[in-house]
Short mmCIF file of C-alpha atoms in Angstrom, two decimals:
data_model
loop_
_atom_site.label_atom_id
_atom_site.label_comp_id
_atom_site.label_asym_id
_atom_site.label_seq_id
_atom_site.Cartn_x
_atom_site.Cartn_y
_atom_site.Cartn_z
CA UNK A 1 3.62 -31.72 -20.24
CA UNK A 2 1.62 -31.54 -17.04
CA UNK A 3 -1.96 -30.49 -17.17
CA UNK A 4 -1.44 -27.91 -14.85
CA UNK A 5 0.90 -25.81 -17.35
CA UNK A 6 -1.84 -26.45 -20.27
CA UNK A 7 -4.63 -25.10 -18.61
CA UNK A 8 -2.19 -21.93 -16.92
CA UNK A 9 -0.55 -21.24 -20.74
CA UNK A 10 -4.40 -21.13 -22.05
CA UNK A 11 -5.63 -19.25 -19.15
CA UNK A 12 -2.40 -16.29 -19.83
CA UNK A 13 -3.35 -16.94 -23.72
CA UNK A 14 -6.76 -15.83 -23.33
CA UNK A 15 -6.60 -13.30 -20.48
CA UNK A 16 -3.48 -11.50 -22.01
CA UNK A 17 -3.83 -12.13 -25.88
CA UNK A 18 -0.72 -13.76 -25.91
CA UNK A 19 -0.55 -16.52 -28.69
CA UNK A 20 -0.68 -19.76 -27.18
CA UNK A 21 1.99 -21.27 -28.81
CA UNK A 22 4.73 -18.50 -27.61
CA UNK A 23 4.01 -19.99 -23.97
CA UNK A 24 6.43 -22.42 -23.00
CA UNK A 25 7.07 -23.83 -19.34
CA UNK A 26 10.17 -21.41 -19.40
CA UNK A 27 8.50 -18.36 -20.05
CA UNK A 28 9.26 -15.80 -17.37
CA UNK A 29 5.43 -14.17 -16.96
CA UNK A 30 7.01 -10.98 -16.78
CA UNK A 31 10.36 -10.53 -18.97
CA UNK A 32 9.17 -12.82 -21.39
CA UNK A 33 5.64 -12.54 -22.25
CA UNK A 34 5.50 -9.03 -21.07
CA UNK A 35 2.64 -9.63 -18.79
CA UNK A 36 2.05 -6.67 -16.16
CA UNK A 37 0.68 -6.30 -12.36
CA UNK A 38 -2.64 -5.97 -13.32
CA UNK A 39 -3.09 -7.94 -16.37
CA UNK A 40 -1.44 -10.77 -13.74
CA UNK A 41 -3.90 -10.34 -11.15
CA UNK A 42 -6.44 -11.69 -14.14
CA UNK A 43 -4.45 -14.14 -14.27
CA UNK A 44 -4.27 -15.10 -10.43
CA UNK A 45 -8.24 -14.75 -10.14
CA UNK A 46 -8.40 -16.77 -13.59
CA UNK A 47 -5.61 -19.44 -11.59
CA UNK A 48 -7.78 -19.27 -8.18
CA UNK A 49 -10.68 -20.25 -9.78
CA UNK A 50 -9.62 -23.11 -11.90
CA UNK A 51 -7.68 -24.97 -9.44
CA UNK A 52 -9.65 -23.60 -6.22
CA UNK A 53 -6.84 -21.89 -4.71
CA UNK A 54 -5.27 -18.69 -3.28
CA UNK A 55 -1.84 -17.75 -4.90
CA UNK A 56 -0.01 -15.91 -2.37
CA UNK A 57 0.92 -12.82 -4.50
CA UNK A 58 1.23 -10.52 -1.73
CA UNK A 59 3.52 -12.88 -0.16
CA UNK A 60 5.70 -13.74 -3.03
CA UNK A 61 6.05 -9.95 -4.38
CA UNK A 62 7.50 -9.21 -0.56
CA UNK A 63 9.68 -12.22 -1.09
CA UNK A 64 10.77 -10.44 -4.47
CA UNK A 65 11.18 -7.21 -2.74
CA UNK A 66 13.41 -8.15 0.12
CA UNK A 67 15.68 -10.16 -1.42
CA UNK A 68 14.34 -13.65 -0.44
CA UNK A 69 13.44 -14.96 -3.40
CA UNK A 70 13.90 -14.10 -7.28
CA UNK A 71 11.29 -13.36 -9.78
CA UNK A 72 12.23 -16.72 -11.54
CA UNK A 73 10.83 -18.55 -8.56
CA UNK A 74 7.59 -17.73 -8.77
CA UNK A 75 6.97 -16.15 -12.04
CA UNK A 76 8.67 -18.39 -14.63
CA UNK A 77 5.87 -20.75 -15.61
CA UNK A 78 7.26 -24.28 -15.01
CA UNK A 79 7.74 -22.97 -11.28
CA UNK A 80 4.77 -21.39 -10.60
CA UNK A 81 2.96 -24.43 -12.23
CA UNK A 82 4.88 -26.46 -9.20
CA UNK A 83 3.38 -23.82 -6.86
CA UNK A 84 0.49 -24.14 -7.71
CA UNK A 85 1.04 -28.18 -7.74
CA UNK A 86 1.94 -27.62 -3.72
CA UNK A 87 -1.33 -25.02 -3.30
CA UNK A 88 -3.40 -27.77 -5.00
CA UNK A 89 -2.14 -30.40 -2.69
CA UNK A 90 -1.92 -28.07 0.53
CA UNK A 91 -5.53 -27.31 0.01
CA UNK A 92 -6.76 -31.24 -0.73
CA UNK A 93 -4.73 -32.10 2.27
CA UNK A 94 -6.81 -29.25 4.44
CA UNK A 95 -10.23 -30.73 3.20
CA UNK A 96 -9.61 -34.13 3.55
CA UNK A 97 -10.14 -34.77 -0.05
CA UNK B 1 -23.52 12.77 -2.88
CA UNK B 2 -21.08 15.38 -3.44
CA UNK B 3 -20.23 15.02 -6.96
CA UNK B 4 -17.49 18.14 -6.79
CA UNK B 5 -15.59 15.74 -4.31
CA UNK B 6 -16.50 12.36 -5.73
CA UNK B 7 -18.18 11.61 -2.18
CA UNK B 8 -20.96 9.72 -3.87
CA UNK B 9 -21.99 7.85 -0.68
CA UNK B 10 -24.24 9.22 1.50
CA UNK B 11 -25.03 6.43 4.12
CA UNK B 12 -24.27 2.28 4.77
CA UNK B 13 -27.74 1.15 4.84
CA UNK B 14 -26.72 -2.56 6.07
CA UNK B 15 -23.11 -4.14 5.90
CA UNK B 16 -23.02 -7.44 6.23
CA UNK B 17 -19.39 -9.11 7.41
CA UNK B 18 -20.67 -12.60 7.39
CA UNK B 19 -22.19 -12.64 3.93
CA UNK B 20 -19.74 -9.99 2.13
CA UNK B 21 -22.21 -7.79 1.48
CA UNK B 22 -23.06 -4.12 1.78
CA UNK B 23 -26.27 -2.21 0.86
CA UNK B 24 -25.75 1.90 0.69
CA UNK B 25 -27.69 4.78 -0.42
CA UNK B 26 -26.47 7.80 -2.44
CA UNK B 27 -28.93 10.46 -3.09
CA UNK B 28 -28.38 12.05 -6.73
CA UNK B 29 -28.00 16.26 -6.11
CA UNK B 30 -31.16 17.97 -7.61
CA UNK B 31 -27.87 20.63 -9.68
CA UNK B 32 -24.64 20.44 -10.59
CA UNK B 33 -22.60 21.67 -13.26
CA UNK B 34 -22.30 18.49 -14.58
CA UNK B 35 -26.30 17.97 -15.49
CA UNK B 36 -25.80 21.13 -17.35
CA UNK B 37 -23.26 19.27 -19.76
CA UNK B 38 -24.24 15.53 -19.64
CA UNK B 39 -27.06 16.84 -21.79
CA UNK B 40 -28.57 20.09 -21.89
CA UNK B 41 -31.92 19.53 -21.95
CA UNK B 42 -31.93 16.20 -20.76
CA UNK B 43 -29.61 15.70 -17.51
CA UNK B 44 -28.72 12.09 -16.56
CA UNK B 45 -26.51 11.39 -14.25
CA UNK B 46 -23.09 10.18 -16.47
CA UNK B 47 -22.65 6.13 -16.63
CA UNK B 48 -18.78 6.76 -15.23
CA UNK B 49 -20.53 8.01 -11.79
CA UNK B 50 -22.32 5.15 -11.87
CA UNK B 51 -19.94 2.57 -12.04
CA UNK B 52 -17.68 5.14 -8.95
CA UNK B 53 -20.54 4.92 -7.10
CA UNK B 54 -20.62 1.01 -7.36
CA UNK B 55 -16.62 0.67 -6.82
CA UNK B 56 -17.52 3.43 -3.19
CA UNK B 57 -19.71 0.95 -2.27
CA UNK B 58 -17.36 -1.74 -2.80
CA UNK B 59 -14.75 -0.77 -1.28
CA UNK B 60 -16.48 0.13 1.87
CA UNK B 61 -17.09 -3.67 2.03
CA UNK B 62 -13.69 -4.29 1.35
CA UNK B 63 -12.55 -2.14 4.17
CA UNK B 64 -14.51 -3.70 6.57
CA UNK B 65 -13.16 -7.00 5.59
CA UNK B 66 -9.40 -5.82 5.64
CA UNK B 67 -10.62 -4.60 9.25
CA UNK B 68 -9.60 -0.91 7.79
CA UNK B 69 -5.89 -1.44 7.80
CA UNK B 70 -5.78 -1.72 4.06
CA UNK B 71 -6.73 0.55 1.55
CA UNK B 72 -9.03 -0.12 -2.07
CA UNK B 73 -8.24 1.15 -5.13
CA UNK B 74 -10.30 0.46 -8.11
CA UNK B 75 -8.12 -1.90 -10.31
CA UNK B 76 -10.26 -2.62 -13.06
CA UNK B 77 -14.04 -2.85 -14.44
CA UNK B 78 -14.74 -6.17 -15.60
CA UNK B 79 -18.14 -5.29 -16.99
CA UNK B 80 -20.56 -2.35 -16.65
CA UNK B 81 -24.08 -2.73 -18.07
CA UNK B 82 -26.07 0.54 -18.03
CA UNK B 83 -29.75 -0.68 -17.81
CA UNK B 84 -31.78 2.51 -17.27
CA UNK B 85 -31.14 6.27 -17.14
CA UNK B 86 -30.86 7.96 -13.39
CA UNK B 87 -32.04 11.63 -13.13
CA UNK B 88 -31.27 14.24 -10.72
CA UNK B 89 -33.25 14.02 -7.38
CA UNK B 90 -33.29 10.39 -7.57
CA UNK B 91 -32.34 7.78 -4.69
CA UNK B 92 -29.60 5.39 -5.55
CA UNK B 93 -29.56 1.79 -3.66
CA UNK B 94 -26.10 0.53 -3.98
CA UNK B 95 -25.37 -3.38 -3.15
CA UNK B 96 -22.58 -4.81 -4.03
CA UNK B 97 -20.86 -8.72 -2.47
CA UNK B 98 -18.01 -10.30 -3.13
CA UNK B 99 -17.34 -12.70 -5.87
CA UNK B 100 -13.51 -13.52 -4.89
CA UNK B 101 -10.90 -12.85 -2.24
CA UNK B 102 -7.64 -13.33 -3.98
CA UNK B 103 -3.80 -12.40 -2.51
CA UNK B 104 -3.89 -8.40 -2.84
CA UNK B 105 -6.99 -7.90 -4.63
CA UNK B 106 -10.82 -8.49 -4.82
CA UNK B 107 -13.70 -8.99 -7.35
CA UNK B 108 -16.65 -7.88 -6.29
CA UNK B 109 -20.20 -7.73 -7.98
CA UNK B 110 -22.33 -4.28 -7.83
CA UNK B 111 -25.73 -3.05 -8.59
CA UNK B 112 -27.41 0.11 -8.30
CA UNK B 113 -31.42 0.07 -7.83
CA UNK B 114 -34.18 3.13 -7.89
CA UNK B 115 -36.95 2.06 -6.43
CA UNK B 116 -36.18 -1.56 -6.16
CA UNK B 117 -35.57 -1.72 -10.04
CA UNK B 118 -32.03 -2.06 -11.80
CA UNK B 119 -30.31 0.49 -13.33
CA UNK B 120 -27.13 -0.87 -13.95
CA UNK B 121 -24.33 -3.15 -12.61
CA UNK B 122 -21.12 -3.94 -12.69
CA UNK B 123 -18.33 -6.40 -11.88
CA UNK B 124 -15.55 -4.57 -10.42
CA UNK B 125 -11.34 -5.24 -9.42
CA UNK B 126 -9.95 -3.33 -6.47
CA UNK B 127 -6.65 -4.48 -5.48
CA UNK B 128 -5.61 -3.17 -2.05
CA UNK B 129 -2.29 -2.18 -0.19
CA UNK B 130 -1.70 -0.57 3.06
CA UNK B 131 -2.66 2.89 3.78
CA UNK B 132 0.00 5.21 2.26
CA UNK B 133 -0.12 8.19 4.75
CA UNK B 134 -1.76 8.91 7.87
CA UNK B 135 -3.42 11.86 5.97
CA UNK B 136 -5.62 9.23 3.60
CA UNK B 137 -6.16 7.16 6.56
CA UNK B 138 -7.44 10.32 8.57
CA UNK B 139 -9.56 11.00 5.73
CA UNK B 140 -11.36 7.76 5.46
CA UNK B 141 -11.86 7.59 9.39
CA UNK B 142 -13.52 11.30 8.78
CA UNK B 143 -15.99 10.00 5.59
CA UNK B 144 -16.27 6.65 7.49
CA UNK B 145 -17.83 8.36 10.33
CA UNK B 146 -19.98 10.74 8.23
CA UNK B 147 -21.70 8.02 6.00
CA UNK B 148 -22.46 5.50 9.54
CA UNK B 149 -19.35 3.05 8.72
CA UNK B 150 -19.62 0.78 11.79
CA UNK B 151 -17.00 2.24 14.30
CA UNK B 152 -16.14 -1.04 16.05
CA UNK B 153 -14.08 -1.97 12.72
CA UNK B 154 -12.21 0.92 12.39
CA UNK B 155 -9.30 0.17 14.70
CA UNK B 156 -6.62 2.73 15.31
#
């Protein structure tokens, strides 16, 4: 399992009080673990600051909203660990590192 | 401060784009109906105030970084520490900075002083969207004038 999805399952497990072993890479964040808009934006600060990005929320939820994209892209957990994968590299790739 | 209309801030002291920060003041009214319940005897001015005075003052720093096209709303109180007791009459420093600009939302750290000593502080969510009706946006242009809000940043 990539490291990425350990540390974003502990970092919903401990912001939402959601045991940790429920959390699986094909949890939807919302249908399945029940998490809500603001109990998620925990979660996104919690996300920006361990891997020293921005996740797009705005962006995706307008996705969501017109039809461009479905929940499952972004908020199943074994896809947003890949987007955050892509933010990671995007982001190493803009500093140099 | 108008406490019957939750204007608690009186004036933008200093705002500061380039650091995220913003320093107001907020002078506590001498009466109010509220002192007369929150105690009798002993009026302090009630911790929830407090921390509505520290998420004012945050999101008029907000608002200046969203170049007023986007509009605060408190989202959540991370932590609220109430240090000292404030008393009618008193003169409330309120500086607050950003801790983190995430997609939609903000965390932002607050602090009230009286005389240059702490009375409490708080670490405060607002998550912002655009301005849901010309009326609020009217209104904020109106308070943002009133309390010195730098003019050049409110854009039409």
């Amino acid at each position: 399992m990539s490291s990425t999805f350990d540390q974003v399952a502990t970092i919903i497990a401990e912001t939402c009080d959601i045991p940790r072993d429920t959390i699986t890479p094909d949890s939807h964040a919302i249908d399945d673990l029940g998490i809500d808009s603001l109990d998620f934006l925990d979660i996104a600060f919690a996300i920006d600051k361990a891997f020293g990005i921005k996740l797009p929320l705005e962006k995706w939820t307008q996705e969501v909203n017109d039809g461009k994209a479905t929940t499952e892209q972004y908020f199943v957990l074994k896809n947003l660990c890949a987007r955050i994968d892509e933010l990671v590299a995007a982001s190493k790739g803009a500093t140099g590192a | 401060m108008k406490l019957e209309y939750f204007q608690l801030i009186d004036r933008i002291l200093d705002l500061n784009m380039e650091e995220k920060t913003i320093t107001v003041e907020a002078q506590v009214p001498t009466e109010s109906t509220i002192f007369e319940g929150h105690f009798p005897g002993y009026p302090i001015m009630p911790g929830v105030l407090l921390i509505e005075a520290m998420a004012q003052a945050s999101g008029w720093l907000l608002l200046s970084l969203l170049k007023f096209e986007r509009m605060p709303f408190l989202a959540a109180v991370k932590e609220a520490k109430m240090r000292g007791f404030v008393a009618p009459g008193e003169t409330l420093t309120v500086e607050a900075n950003i801790v983190h600009e995430g997609s939609g939302y903000a965390i932002i750290d607050a602090r009230i002083k009286v005389g240059g000593k702490l009375r409490c502080n708080s670490t405060i969510m607002l998550s912002h969207v655009p301005f849901p009706n010309p009326a609020l946006r009217g209104h904020m242009d109106a308070v943002a004038k009133r309390i010195g809000f730098p003019q050049q940043i409110v854009t039409p």
